[in-house]
Short mmCIF file of C-alpha atoms and ligand atoms in Angstrom, two decimals:
data_model
loop_
_atom_site.label_atom_id
_atom_site.label_comp_id
_atom_site.label_asym_id
_atom_site.label_seq_id
_atom_site.Cartn_x
_atom_site.Cartn_y
_atom_site.Cartn_z
CA MET S 1002 80.05 125.02 -82.49
CA SER S 1003 78.80 121.81 -84.41
CA THR S 1004 75.31 123.24 -84.78
CA HIS S 1005 76.45 126.45 -86.36
CA SER S 1006 78.93 125.02 -88.97
CA ARG S 1007 78.32 128.27 -90.89
CA TRP S 1008 80.57 130.18 -88.49
CA GLU S 1009 84.07 130.10 -87.63
CA ALA S 1010 85.52 131.49 -84.28
CA VAL S 1011 88.58 133.59 -84.04
CA ILE S 1012 90.41 134.07 -80.82
CA GLY S 1013 93.34 135.92 -79.65
CA LEU S 1014 94.93 135.89 -76.01
CA GLU S 1015 96.54 138.44 -73.99
CA ILE S 1016 98.35 136.56 -71.01
CA HIS S 1017 99.67 138.40 -68.00
CA ALA S 1018 102.65 136.56 -66.41
CA GLN S 1019 103.96 137.83 -62.93
CA LEU S 1020 107.57 137.54 -63.16
CA ALA S 1021 109.12 135.66 -60.25
CA THR S 1022 111.34 138.37 -59.28
CA LYS S 1023 112.39 138.73 -55.39
CA SER S 1024 111.29 142.70 -55.60
CA LYS S 1025 109.36 144.71 -57.68
CA ILE S 1026 109.79 146.30 -61.16
CA PHE S 1027 110.48 149.85 -60.14
CA SER S 1028 111.20 149.39 -56.28
CA GLY S 1029 112.68 147.27 -53.84
CA ALA S 1030 109.69 146.06 -51.89
CA ALA S 1031 109.08 142.35 -51.79
CA THR S 1032 106.65 140.34 -54.18
CA THR S 1033 105.62 137.58 -52.04
CA PHE S 1034 101.98 136.55 -52.32
CA GLY S 1035 99.61 136.57 -49.25
CA ALA S 1036 101.56 139.21 -46.98
CA GLU S 1037 99.17 141.33 -44.87
CA PRO S 1038 97.65 144.00 -47.02
CA ASN S 1039 99.94 147.12 -47.76
CA ALA S 1040 102.93 145.54 -45.74
CA GLN S 1041 104.68 145.22 -49.03
CA ALA S 1042 104.25 148.61 -50.75
CA CYS S 1043 106.63 151.28 -50.35
CA ALA S 1044 106.62 154.81 -51.42
CA VAL S 1045 107.15 154.11 -55.14
CA ASP S 1046 104.20 151.53 -55.23
CA LEU S 1047 102.07 153.98 -53.22
CA GLY S 1048 102.79 156.67 -56.03
CA LEU S 1049 103.82 159.23 -53.38
CA PRO S 1050 105.01 162.62 -54.76
CA GLY S 1051 108.80 163.14 -55.43
CA VAL S 1052 109.66 159.37 -55.87
CA LEU S 1053 111.52 157.99 -58.86
CA PRO S 1054 111.23 154.36 -60.65
CA VAL S 1055 114.25 152.30 -60.72
CA LEU S 1056 114.24 149.64 -62.90
CA ASN S 1057 114.79 146.08 -61.94
CA ALA S 1058 117.34 144.25 -64.14
CA GLU S 1059 116.04 140.87 -63.12
CA ALA S 1060 112.79 141.77 -64.71
CA VAL S 1061 114.42 142.65 -67.91
CA HIS S 1062 116.34 139.45 -68.18
CA MET S 1063 113.33 137.34 -67.52
CA ALA S 1064 111.36 139.03 -70.29
CA ALA S 1065 114.43 138.70 -72.60
CA LEU S 1066 114.54 134.78 -71.84
CA PHE S 1067 110.77 134.67 -72.55
CA GLY S 1068 111.41 136.28 -76.13
CA LEU S 1069 114.35 134.29 -76.80
CA ALA S 1070 112.24 130.92 -75.92
CA ILE S 1071 109.68 131.75 -78.37
CA ASP S 1072 112.34 132.63 -81.15
CA ALA S 1073 111.14 136.39 -81.08
CA GLU S 1074 113.15 139.30 -81.66
CA VAL S 1075 114.34 140.83 -78.23
CA ALA S 1076 114.75 144.44 -78.62
CA LEU S 1077 118.18 145.64 -77.83
CA GLU S 1078 116.45 149.15 -76.92
CA SER S 1079 113.20 149.23 -75.61
CA THR S 1080 111.21 152.06 -73.95
CA PHE S 1081 108.37 152.61 -71.00
CA ASP S 1082 105.17 154.53 -71.33
CA ARG S 1083 102.62 155.55 -69.06
CA LYS S 1084 99.27 154.31 -69.75
CA ASN S 1085 96.87 156.76 -67.85
CA TYR S 1086 93.56 155.82 -66.17
CA PHE S 1087 91.82 156.19 -63.05
CA TYR S 1088 91.40 153.36 -60.61
CA PRO S 1089 91.38 153.04 -57.02
CA ASP S 1090 94.15 150.41 -56.93
CA LEU S 1091 96.32 152.44 -59.34
CA PRO S 1092 97.41 155.38 -56.97
CA LYS S 1093 99.55 157.20 -59.64
CA GLY S 1094 96.81 157.37 -62.17
CA TYR S 1095 99.04 155.60 -64.89
CA GLN S 1096 100.29 152.27 -65.23
CA ILE S 1097 103.95 151.94 -66.59
CA SER S 1098 104.19 149.89 -69.71
CA GLN S 1099 105.38 149.42 -72.89
CA LEU S 1100 103.54 150.66 -76.08
CA ALA S 1101 105.83 152.05 -78.53
CA GLN S 1102 108.94 149.56 -78.30
CA PRO S 1103 108.28 146.76 -76.16
CA ILE S 1104 110.97 144.45 -75.24
CA VAL S 1105 109.80 141.45 -77.36
CA ASN S 1106 108.55 141.46 -80.93
CA GLY S 1107 107.23 138.49 -82.80
CA GLY S 1108 107.70 134.62 -82.13
CA GLN S 1109 105.77 131.81 -82.14
CA VAL S 1110 104.37 128.86 -79.95
CA VAL S 1111 103.78 125.52 -81.38
CA ILE S 1112 100.43 123.66 -80.09
CA THR S 1113 99.58 120.06 -80.15
CA LEU S 1114 96.08 119.25 -81.20
CA GLY S 1115 94.17 115.86 -81.27
CA GLU S 1116 95.35 112.62 -79.74
CA GLY S 1117 97.45 109.91 -80.34
CA GLU S 1118 98.23 108.91 -84.01
CA ALA S 1119 95.73 111.75 -84.84
CA ALA S 1120 97.89 114.56 -83.22
CA GLU S 1121 98.76 117.45 -85.31
CA GLN S 1122 101.12 120.47 -84.67
CA LYS S 1123 99.95 124.19 -85.26
CA THR S 1124 101.99 127.14 -85.02
CA VAL S 1125 100.53 130.37 -83.09
CA ARG S 1126 102.16 133.57 -83.72
CA VAL S 1127 103.25 135.87 -81.02
CA THR S 1128 102.62 139.46 -81.74
CA ARG S 1129 104.74 141.08 -78.73
CA ALA S 1130 105.47 140.82 -75.31
CA HIS S 1131 105.92 143.84 -73.28
CA LEU S 1132 107.29 144.70 -69.85
CA GLU S 1133 104.61 146.44 -67.20
CA GLU S 1134 103.56 146.71 -63.72
CA ASP S 1135 100.83 145.03 -62.20
CA ALA S 1136 98.14 147.17 -60.17
CA GLY S 1137 97.02 146.85 -56.59
CA LYS S 1138 93.72 144.90 -55.74
CA SER S 1139 90.41 146.14 -54.59
CA LEU S 1140 89.08 143.87 -51.69
CA HIS S 1141 85.27 143.90 -51.61
CA GLU S 1142 84.77 140.95 -49.26
CA VAL S 1143 86.92 142.03 -46.13
CA PHE S 1144 85.01 145.13 -44.68
CA ALA S 1145 80.97 145.12 -44.77
CA GLY S 1146 79.88 147.67 -47.22
CA MET S 1147 83.38 149.20 -48.12
CA THR S 1148 86.09 148.24 -50.41
CA GLY S 1149 89.59 147.84 -48.90
CA ILE S 1150 92.67 148.72 -51.24
CA ASP S 1151 95.70 146.57 -51.00
CA LEU S 1152 98.75 147.84 -52.85
CA ASN S 1153 100.96 144.68 -52.27
CA ARG S 1154 100.46 143.79 -55.84
CA ALA S 1155 101.15 147.24 -57.46
CA GLY S 1156 104.24 147.15 -58.99
CA THR S 1157 104.73 143.61 -59.43
CA PRO S 1158 106.70 142.95 -62.71
CA LEU S 1159 104.62 141.50 -65.47
CA ILE S 1160 104.89 140.41 -69.11
CA GLU S 1161 101.93 140.77 -71.30
CA ILE S 1162 102.13 138.58 -73.93
CA VAL S 1163 100.10 139.21 -76.99
CA SER S 1164 98.98 136.45 -79.57
CA GLU S 1165 97.96 137.03 -83.12
CA PRO S 1166 94.53 136.02 -83.66
CA ASP S 1167 95.65 132.51 -84.95
CA MET S 1168 93.38 130.08 -82.76
CA ARG S 1169 89.83 128.76 -84.22
CA SER S 1170 88.38 126.99 -81.32
CA ALA S 1171 88.56 126.90 -77.72
CA VAL S 1172 90.41 123.91 -77.48
CA GLU S 1173 92.90 125.76 -79.59
CA ALA S 1174 93.17 128.67 -77.39
CA VAL S 1175 93.34 126.41 -74.35
CA ALA S 1176 96.45 124.47 -75.95
CA TYR S 1177 98.10 127.68 -76.39
CA ALA S 1178 97.73 128.96 -72.99
CA ARG S 1179 99.02 125.88 -71.49
CA LYS S 1180 101.88 125.73 -73.86
CA VAL S 1181 102.93 129.36 -72.89
CA HIS S 1182 102.17 128.36 -69.19
CA ALA S 1183 104.65 125.38 -69.79
CA ILE S 1184 107.36 127.93 -71.19
CA VAL S 1185 107.36 130.04 -68.42
CA GLN S 1186 107.70 127.68 -65.95
CA TYR S 1187 110.26 125.80 -67.71
CA LEU S 1188 112.41 129.11 -68.03
CA GLY S 1189 111.60 129.40 -64.27
CA ILE S 1190 110.47 133.25 -64.56
CA CYS S 1191 106.84 132.92 -63.44
CA ASP S 1192 105.24 130.42 -60.95
CA GLY S 1193 102.23 129.72 -63.02
CA ASN S 1194 99.75 129.88 -60.15
CA MET S 1195 96.32 131.01 -61.96
CA GLN S 1196 94.49 130.70 -58.66
CA GLU S 1197 96.78 133.31 -57.21
CA GLY S 1198 96.78 135.36 -60.26
CA SER S 1199 100.21 134.83 -61.26
CA PHE S 1200 99.08 133.93 -64.98
CA ARG S 1201 96.09 135.54 -66.19
CA VAL S 1202 94.55 135.01 -69.42
CA ASP S 1203 92.02 137.39 -71.47
CA ALA S 1204 90.60 135.91 -74.38
CA ASN S 1205 89.56 138.04 -77.39
CA VAL S 1206 86.80 136.37 -79.29
CA SER S 1207 85.01 136.96 -82.57
CA VAL S 1208 82.97 135.08 -84.96
CA ARG S 1209 82.81 135.20 -88.88
CA PRO S 1210 80.95 133.50 -91.49
CA LYS S 1211 83.35 130.52 -92.83
CA GLY S 1212 85.25 131.95 -95.86
CA GLN S 1213 85.06 135.47 -94.95
CA ILE S 1214 88.64 137.07 -94.56
CA SER S 1215 88.10 139.89 -92.31
CA LEU S 1216 87.72 139.80 -88.74
CA GLY S 1217 84.37 140.24 -87.02
CA THR S 1218 84.06 142.53 -84.06
CA ARG S 1219 85.55 141.24 -80.82
CA THR S 1220 85.09 140.81 -77.18
CA GLU S 1221 87.70 140.55 -74.38
CA VAL S 1222 86.76 138.10 -71.81
CA LYS S 1223 88.45 138.58 -68.41
CA ASN S 1224 88.28 136.94 -65.18
CA VAL S 1225 89.20 133.27 -66.31
CA ASN S 1226 91.38 131.58 -63.59
CA SER S 1227 91.85 128.22 -64.77
CA PHE S 1228 92.10 126.40 -67.96
CA ARG S 1229 88.80 124.91 -67.87
CA PHE S 1230 86.99 128.15 -66.96
CA LEU S 1231 88.82 129.39 -70.18
CA GLU S 1232 87.60 126.96 -72.29
CA ARG S 1233 83.84 127.30 -70.74
CA ALA S 1234 84.03 131.30 -71.22
CA ILE S 1235 85.24 130.98 -74.98
CA LEU S 1236 82.26 128.61 -75.63
CA PHE S 1237 79.69 130.45 -74.41
CA GLU S 1238 81.03 133.59 -75.96
CA ILE S 1239 81.35 132.15 -79.40
CA GLU S 1240 77.79 130.54 -79.04
CA ARG S 1241 76.48 134.07 -77.58
CA GLN S 1242 77.74 136.01 -80.58
CA ILE S 1243 76.53 133.47 -83.20
CA GLU S 1244 73.17 133.70 -81.67
CA LEU S 1245 73.01 137.37 -81.42
CA ILE S 1246 74.00 137.99 -85.12
CA GLU S 1247 71.43 135.20 -86.16
CA ASP S 1248 69.02 137.09 -84.47
CA GLY S 1249 69.75 139.99 -86.37
CA GLY S 1250 71.90 141.90 -83.67
CA THR S 1251 75.39 142.91 -84.08
CA VAL S 1252 78.43 142.18 -81.60
CA GLN S 1253 79.57 145.33 -79.81
CA GLN S 1254 82.98 145.62 -78.74
CA GLN S 1255 83.13 145.12 -75.29
CA THR S 1256 85.16 143.82 -72.12
CA ARG S 1257 83.20 141.08 -70.77
CA LEU S 1258 83.53 139.25 -67.34
CA TYR S 1259 83.27 135.37 -67.14
CA ASP S 1260 81.19 134.27 -64.11
CA PRO S 1261 82.35 130.76 -63.34
CA ASP S 1262 78.88 129.85 -61.05
CA LYS S 1263 76.54 130.82 -63.70
CA ASP S 1264 78.92 129.78 -66.57
CA GLU S 1265 78.15 132.74 -68.68
CA THR S 1266 79.97 136.00 -69.46
CA ARG S 1267 78.47 139.39 -68.80
CA MET S 1268 79.37 142.99 -69.98
CA MET S 1269 81.91 144.82 -68.07
CA ARG S 1270 82.22 147.94 -70.01
CA THR S 1271 82.63 149.08 -73.84
CA LYS S 1272 85.90 148.87 -74.83
CA GLU S 1273 88.42 151.78 -74.86
CA ALA S 1274 90.60 152.31 -77.65
CA ALA S 1275 94.13 153.04 -77.18
CA ASP S 1276 93.58 156.89 -77.23
CA ASP S 1277 91.52 156.89 -74.00
CA TYR S 1278 94.53 155.80 -72.15
CA ARG S 1279 96.48 158.85 -73.53
CA TYR S 1280 99.80 157.00 -73.62
CA PHE S 1281 103.06 158.68 -73.63
CA PRO S 1282 106.81 158.18 -72.90
CA ASP S 1283 107.53 157.83 -69.13
CA PRO S 1284 110.10 160.93 -68.63
CA ASP S 1285 111.06 159.02 -65.46
CA LEU S 1286 112.82 156.21 -66.88
CA LEU S 1287 115.51 155.76 -69.68
CA PRO S 1288 115.41 153.40 -72.76
CA VAL S 1289 116.11 149.74 -71.54
CA VAL S 1290 119.63 148.72 -73.40
CA ILE S 1291 120.65 145.20 -73.76
CA GLU S 1292 124.19 144.49 -74.99
CA PRO S 1293 124.43 141.94 -77.48
CA ALA S 1294 126.99 140.05 -75.81
CA THR S 1295 124.66 139.90 -72.64
CA LEU S 1296 121.86 138.68 -74.78
CA ALA S 1297 124.31 136.12 -76.40
CA ILE S 1298 124.91 134.78 -72.77
CA TRP S 1299 121.28 134.78 -71.89
CA ARG S 1300 120.44 132.78 -75.04
CA ASP S 1301 123.33 130.24 -74.00
CA SER S 1302 121.68 129.76 -70.47
CA LEU S 1303 118.43 128.86 -71.71
CA PRO S 1304 117.08 125.35 -70.30
CA GLU S 1305 115.97 122.63 -72.56
CA LEU S 1306 112.24 123.62 -73.52
CA PRO S 1307 109.63 121.57 -74.07
CA ASP S 1308 109.52 121.20 -77.85
CA ALA S 1309 113.33 120.38 -77.80
CA LYS S 1310 112.57 117.77 -74.80
CA ALA S 1311 109.99 116.39 -76.95
CA ARG S 1312 112.00 116.08 -80.03
CA ARG S 1313 114.87 114.39 -77.47
CA TYR S 1314 112.14 111.85 -76.23
CA GLN S 1315 111.20 110.91 -79.85
CA SER S 1316 114.64 110.20 -80.90
CA GLU S 1317 116.38 108.54 -77.86
CA TYR S 1318 113.33 106.55 -76.60
CA GLY S 1319 111.30 106.25 -79.97
CA LEU S 1320 108.19 107.82 -78.26
CA THR S 1321 105.31 109.01 -80.68
CA PRO S 1322 105.34 112.87 -81.08
CA TYR S 1323 101.99 112.57 -79.15
CA ASP S 1324 103.33 110.74 -76.24
CA ALA S 1325 106.55 113.11 -76.11
CA ALA S 1326 104.32 115.94 -76.28
CA VAL S 1327 102.08 114.92 -73.21
CA LEU S 1328 105.44 113.89 -71.18
CA THR S 1329 106.62 117.65 -72.07
CA SER S 1330 103.48 119.41 -71.44
CA SER S 1331 104.56 120.52 -68.04
CA LYS S 1332 107.91 120.88 -66.65
CA GLU S 1333 106.86 118.74 -63.19
CA THR S 1334 105.51 116.01 -65.98
CA ALA S 1335 108.65 115.55 -67.54
CA ALA S 1336 110.89 115.66 -64.31
CA TYR S 1337 108.54 112.90 -62.96
CA PHE S 1338 108.94 110.90 -66.26
CA GLU S 1339 113.00 111.59 -66.15
CA GLN S 1340 113.09 110.53 -62.27
CA THR S 1341 111.19 107.27 -62.93
CA LEU S 1342 113.72 106.51 -65.88
CA ALA S 1343 116.83 107.54 -63.82
CA ALA S 1344 115.54 105.17 -61.08
CA LEU S 1345 115.11 102.26 -63.73
CA ALA S 1346 118.59 103.01 -65.08
CA ASP S 1347 120.49 100.76 -62.84
CA ARG S 1348 118.12 98.08 -62.73
CA LEU S 1349 116.99 97.39 -66.32
CA PRO S 1350 119.04 96.67 -69.23
CA ASP S 1351 116.75 98.22 -72.34
CA GLN S 1352 116.50 101.87 -72.00
CA VAL S 1353 114.37 102.36 -75.06
CA ALA S 1354 111.65 99.60 -73.92
CA ASP S 1355 111.81 100.87 -70.50
CA ALA S 1356 111.10 104.58 -71.62
CA LYS S 1357 108.33 103.17 -73.59
CA LEU S 1358 107.04 101.28 -70.75
CA CYS S 1359 107.21 104.40 -68.30
CA ALA S 1360 105.46 106.59 -71.03
CA ASN S 1361 102.65 104.28 -70.83
CA TRP S 1362 102.32 104.33 -67.38
CA VAL S 1363 102.81 108.05 -66.89
CA THR S 1364 100.34 109.18 -69.71
CA GLY S 1365 98.18 105.99 -68.66
CA ALA S 1366 97.33 104.95 -65.23
CA ILE S 1367 98.96 108.06 -63.35
CA ALA S 1368 97.59 110.78 -65.95
CA ALA S 1369 94.15 108.99 -65.21
CA GLN S 1370 94.33 109.04 -61.44
CA LEU S 1371 95.67 112.61 -61.77
CA ASN S 1372 92.78 113.82 -63.57
CA LYS S 1373 90.22 111.98 -61.17
CA THR S 1374 91.91 113.42 -58.20
CA GLY S 1375 92.50 116.98 -59.37
CA LEU S 1376 96.18 116.28 -57.96
CA ALA S 1377 99.31 117.89 -59.63
CA ILE S 1378 101.79 115.32 -60.48
CA GLY S 1379 104.39 116.76 -58.01
CA ASP S 1380 102.03 115.75 -55.57
CA SER S 1381 101.31 112.06 -56.72
CA PRO S 1382 100.94 109.54 -53.94
CA VAL S 1383 102.98 107.13 -56.36
CA THR S 1384 106.29 108.62 -56.29
CA ALA S 1385 108.85 108.35 -59.25
CA PRO S 1386 110.94 105.75 -57.41
CA SER S 1387 107.98 103.63 -56.45
CA LEU S 1388 106.73 103.69 -59.99
CA ALA S 1389 110.24 102.54 -61.27
CA LEU S 1390 109.80 99.53 -58.52
CA LEU S 1391 106.46 98.68 -60.02
CA LEU S 1392 107.94 98.62 -63.54
CA VAL S 1393 110.80 96.62 -62.51
CA ARG S 1394 108.27 93.86 -61.28
CA ILE S 1395 106.34 94.06 -64.83
CA VAL S 1396 109.44 93.52 -66.43
CA ASP S 1397 110.98 90.74 -64.58
CA ASN S 1398 107.47 89.01 -65.06
CA THR S 1399 106.67 89.01 -61.26
CA LEU S 1400 103.28 90.85 -62.16
CA SER S 1401 101.17 90.82 -65.33
CA ASN S 1402 99.98 94.12 -66.66
CA LYS S 1403 96.66 93.38 -65.04
CA LEU S 1404 98.22 92.33 -61.41
CA ALA S 1405 100.44 95.66 -62.24
CA ARG S 1406 97.12 97.86 -62.34
CA GLU S 1407 96.01 96.25 -59.06
CA VAL S 1408 99.39 96.94 -57.34
CA PHE S 1409 99.39 100.54 -58.69
CA GLU S 1410 95.97 101.04 -57.31
CA ALA S 1411 97.02 99.65 -53.76
CA MET S 1412 100.23 102.05 -54.07
CA TRP S 1413 97.89 104.90 -54.89
CA ALA S 1414 95.87 103.94 -51.89
CA GLY S 1415 98.90 104.34 -49.62
CA GLU S 1416 99.50 100.40 -48.69
CA GLY S 1417 103.23 100.82 -49.41
CA GLU S 1418 105.89 99.98 -52.11
CA PRO S 1419 105.29 97.59 -54.83
CA ASP S 1420 107.20 94.40 -53.30
CA ALA S 1421 105.26 94.83 -49.85
CA ILE S 1422 101.83 94.75 -51.81
CA ILE S 1423 102.60 91.91 -53.73
CA ASP S 1424 103.78 90.18 -50.60
CA ALA S 1425 100.69 91.02 -48.50
CA ARG S 1426 98.10 90.18 -51.21
CA GLY S 1427 99.96 87.05 -52.68
CA LEU S 1428 99.76 88.79 -56.12
CA LYS S 1429 103.11 87.14 -57.45
CA GLN S 1430 102.21 85.94 -61.01
CA ILE S 1431 102.23 82.20 -61.66
CA THR S 1432 104.87 81.46 -64.26
CA ASP S 1433 105.62 78.00 -63.34
CA SER S 1434 104.66 75.87 -66.55
CA SER S 1435 104.19 72.75 -64.60
CA ALA S 1436 101.59 74.59 -62.33
CA ILE S 1437 99.82 76.24 -65.02
CA GLU S 1438 99.68 72.85 -66.94
CA ALA S 1439 98.18 71.40 -63.90
CA LEU S 1440 95.52 73.75 -63.73
CA VAL S 1441 94.71 73.75 -67.55
CA ASP S 1442 94.42 69.78 -67.30
CA ALA S 1443 92.00 69.94 -64.31
CA ILE S 1444 89.57 72.47 -66.41
CA LEU S 1445 89.63 70.29 -69.31
CA ALA S 1446 88.96 66.89 -67.09
CA GLU S 1447 85.99 68.96 -65.72
CA ASN S 1448 84.46 69.83 -69.01
CA PRO S 1449 84.61 66.98 -71.55
CA ASP S 1450 81.58 67.99 -73.52
CA LYS S 1451 82.93 71.58 -74.10
CA VAL S 1452 86.43 70.05 -75.04
CA ALA S 1453 84.60 68.22 -77.82
CA GLU S 1454 82.55 71.04 -79.18
CA TYR S 1455 85.75 72.79 -79.29
CA ARG S 1456 87.50 70.08 -81.35
CA SER S 1457 84.30 69.67 -83.71
CA GLY S 1458 84.82 73.33 -84.57
CA LYS S 1459 83.50 75.78 -81.80
CA ASP S 1460 86.54 77.88 -81.56
CA LYS S 1461 84.95 80.34 -79.55
CA LEU S 1462 85.14 78.05 -76.42
CA PHE S 1463 88.86 78.95 -76.11
CA GLY S 1464 87.91 81.93 -74.10
CA PHE S 1465 85.82 79.72 -71.91
CA PHE S 1466 88.83 77.70 -70.95
CA VAL S 1467 91.23 80.95 -70.65
CA GLY S 1468 88.55 82.13 -68.07
CA GLN S 1469 87.97 79.16 -66.30
CA ALA S 1470 91.70 78.63 -66.07
CA MET S 1471 92.43 82.08 -64.87
CA LYS S 1472 89.70 81.86 -62.44
CA ALA S 1473 91.21 78.68 -60.91
CA ALA S 1474 94.66 80.47 -60.64
CA GLY S 1475 93.05 83.30 -59.06
CA GLY S 1476 93.50 85.62 -61.87
CA LYS S 1477 97.41 85.23 -61.28
CA ALA S 1478 98.37 82.88 -64.27
CA ASN S 1479 100.67 84.42 -66.90
CA PRO S 1480 98.27 85.20 -69.45
CA GLN S 1481 100.98 84.28 -72.60
CA GLN S 1482 102.10 80.66 -70.70
CA LEU S 1483 98.07 79.76 -70.19
CA ASN S 1484 97.51 80.77 -73.67
CA GLU S 1485 100.31 78.66 -75.19
CA ILE S 1486 99.56 75.54 -72.82
CA LEU S 1487 95.87 75.53 -73.63
CA GLN S 1488 96.67 75.57 -77.26
CA ALA S 1489 98.89 72.97 -77.04
CA ARG S 1490 96.51 70.60 -75.05
CA LEU S 1491 93.65 71.29 -76.82
CA GLY S 1492 95.05 71.20 -80.39
CA PRO S 1493 93.61 73.47 -83.31
CA PRO S 1494 89.70 73.81 -83.11
CA GLY S 1495 87.97 71.41 -85.56
CA GLU S 1496 90.33 68.80 -85.60
CA GLN S 1497 90.11 65.46 -83.70
CA ALA S 1498 92.75 65.01 -81.23
P1 LIG L 2280 94.26 146.04 -77.53
O1 LIG L 2280 95.34 146.34 -77.41
O2 LIG L 2280 93.07 147.01 -77.78
O3 LIG L 2280 93.41 144.87 -76.60
P2 LIG L 2280 94.83 144.51 -79.98
O4 LIG L 2280 94.58 145.03 -81.30
O5 LIG L 2280 96.37 144.60 -79.33
O6 LIG L 2280 93.83 145.15 -78.94
O7 LIG L 2280 94.55 142.89 -79.80
C1 LIG L 2280 94.34 142.37 -78.35
C2 LIG L 2280 94.41 141.06 -78.67
O8 LIG L 2280 93.16 140.83 -79.56
C3 LIG L 2280 95.37 140.08 -79.55
O9 LIG L 2280 95.53 139.25 -79.18
C4 LIG L 2280 94.97 139.91 -80.90
O10 LIG L 2280 95.15 138.91 -81.39
C5 LIG L 2280 93.24 139.74 -80.63
N1 LIG L 2280 92.09 140.19 -81.64
C6 LIG L 2280 92.11 141.52 -82.63
N2 LIG L 2280 91.17 141.32 -82.99
C7 LIG L 2280 90.68 140.12 -83.17
C8 LIG L 2280 89.22 139.88 -83.56
N3 LIG L 2280 88.56 140.48 -84.54
N4 LIG L 2280 88.95 138.57 -83.35
C9 LIG L 2280 89.69 137.99 -82.05
N5 LIG L 2280 90.70 138.36 -81.70
C10 LIG L 2280 91.01 139.66 -81.89
MG1 LIG L 2281 93.63 144.34 -74.56
#
């Protein structure tokens, strides 16, 4: 948007998270992903006449946990409504949802923007989160020229998490979606698998001239099944709307689909208003009542969540707010960091220094490799206990940072544990000062002219001597010792020895 600085984007997200219950929200059918089509759809899910829904208590529990985690008001009484529409994957002709009295009201999610020292926090407000049932799926690619209907997904419990229009860029929207994703995974209420559709994000996007208070007309973009596509789809949509308005057009309220192959959004339908759905209270379901005592027990059962964990990393280990945010950004990353620290605990004395070193490696070398290979940290070929072994060899001075990086690359490539690699490749750092002195003396003896130049003031030559001595040492001399010995042998530049 840099070329359109007159404009400001406004984004609000609607996130559908499938709740990780064993059975469906209103029936006993299983919810496992990937079963034979229609093998997990019972009479209730098929919408056969005469059946009645029975609410799954675990779905209520999970939705309430989400509300507690984002500091929302969890309603002690909430109700179900019918949202009526026709679609082949919705045999009842209505979706059971919550409109008038949702289970979760308000709440907020804190996101971290920017990097390192420049990192800042921003609070995004959540409007509400309600319980509802998922629809089935239309399969267009299985039978030539025909569409198949798979109702396995019908009746899978969802929470729809609706944000306020608080985000101002694609980056902010992605940070918010990632944070919600982290929270549901920390809580264990959703597996978070975006490819399988367990966590789906719809982006509402509008633009307005900077300084204008009222909101512009929005479009809702669907079909984004990764965080990268979410960012691309929003960027495209912002540009499209700005260009449209600047060319004299107006934005229509529409639902649009993101096409990842073409990297564009396309009109799917004009937006329906709530009236079109003819919502009314579901007469088959009683209000959901949660006892205050039950809610208190649930509150006490909450696990340590990302923000609390990040605060603990800062106070216990002296990590920066940014590093703490990165390390807690997913449950797996935090687990990896903590497993590495646990493996170091009985080997190294200084917990704070070790945690900082460990944080640097997890947010640095490990993150870079994961990024490059697209692997999740849980699938890292360098496991937490192996990383700990490497860090031990840095702290005990066997390895310089440079050698450690070489050992790390070899570990990543599957060459084994650090000690075996150090032996096999002869990578042990030279820390014997007499050996380094001998190397330095030989270099100085070979280069009398350069020594003289250095001593007459050309102090840039110091780097030359370091380079030559390091080369003679096969890159293995302890850099700090090498520097000190060279300093001592050469004397300060510009002075005669
Ligand atoms: P609906 O239920 O019809 O989809 P809502 O008013 O509940 O509409 O809003 C849905 C989402 O759209 C919310 O996340 C909200 O923050 C966002 N939103 C509403 N108006 C705008 C706007 N003008 N620009 C961007 N996002 C918006
Ligand atoms: Mg909507």
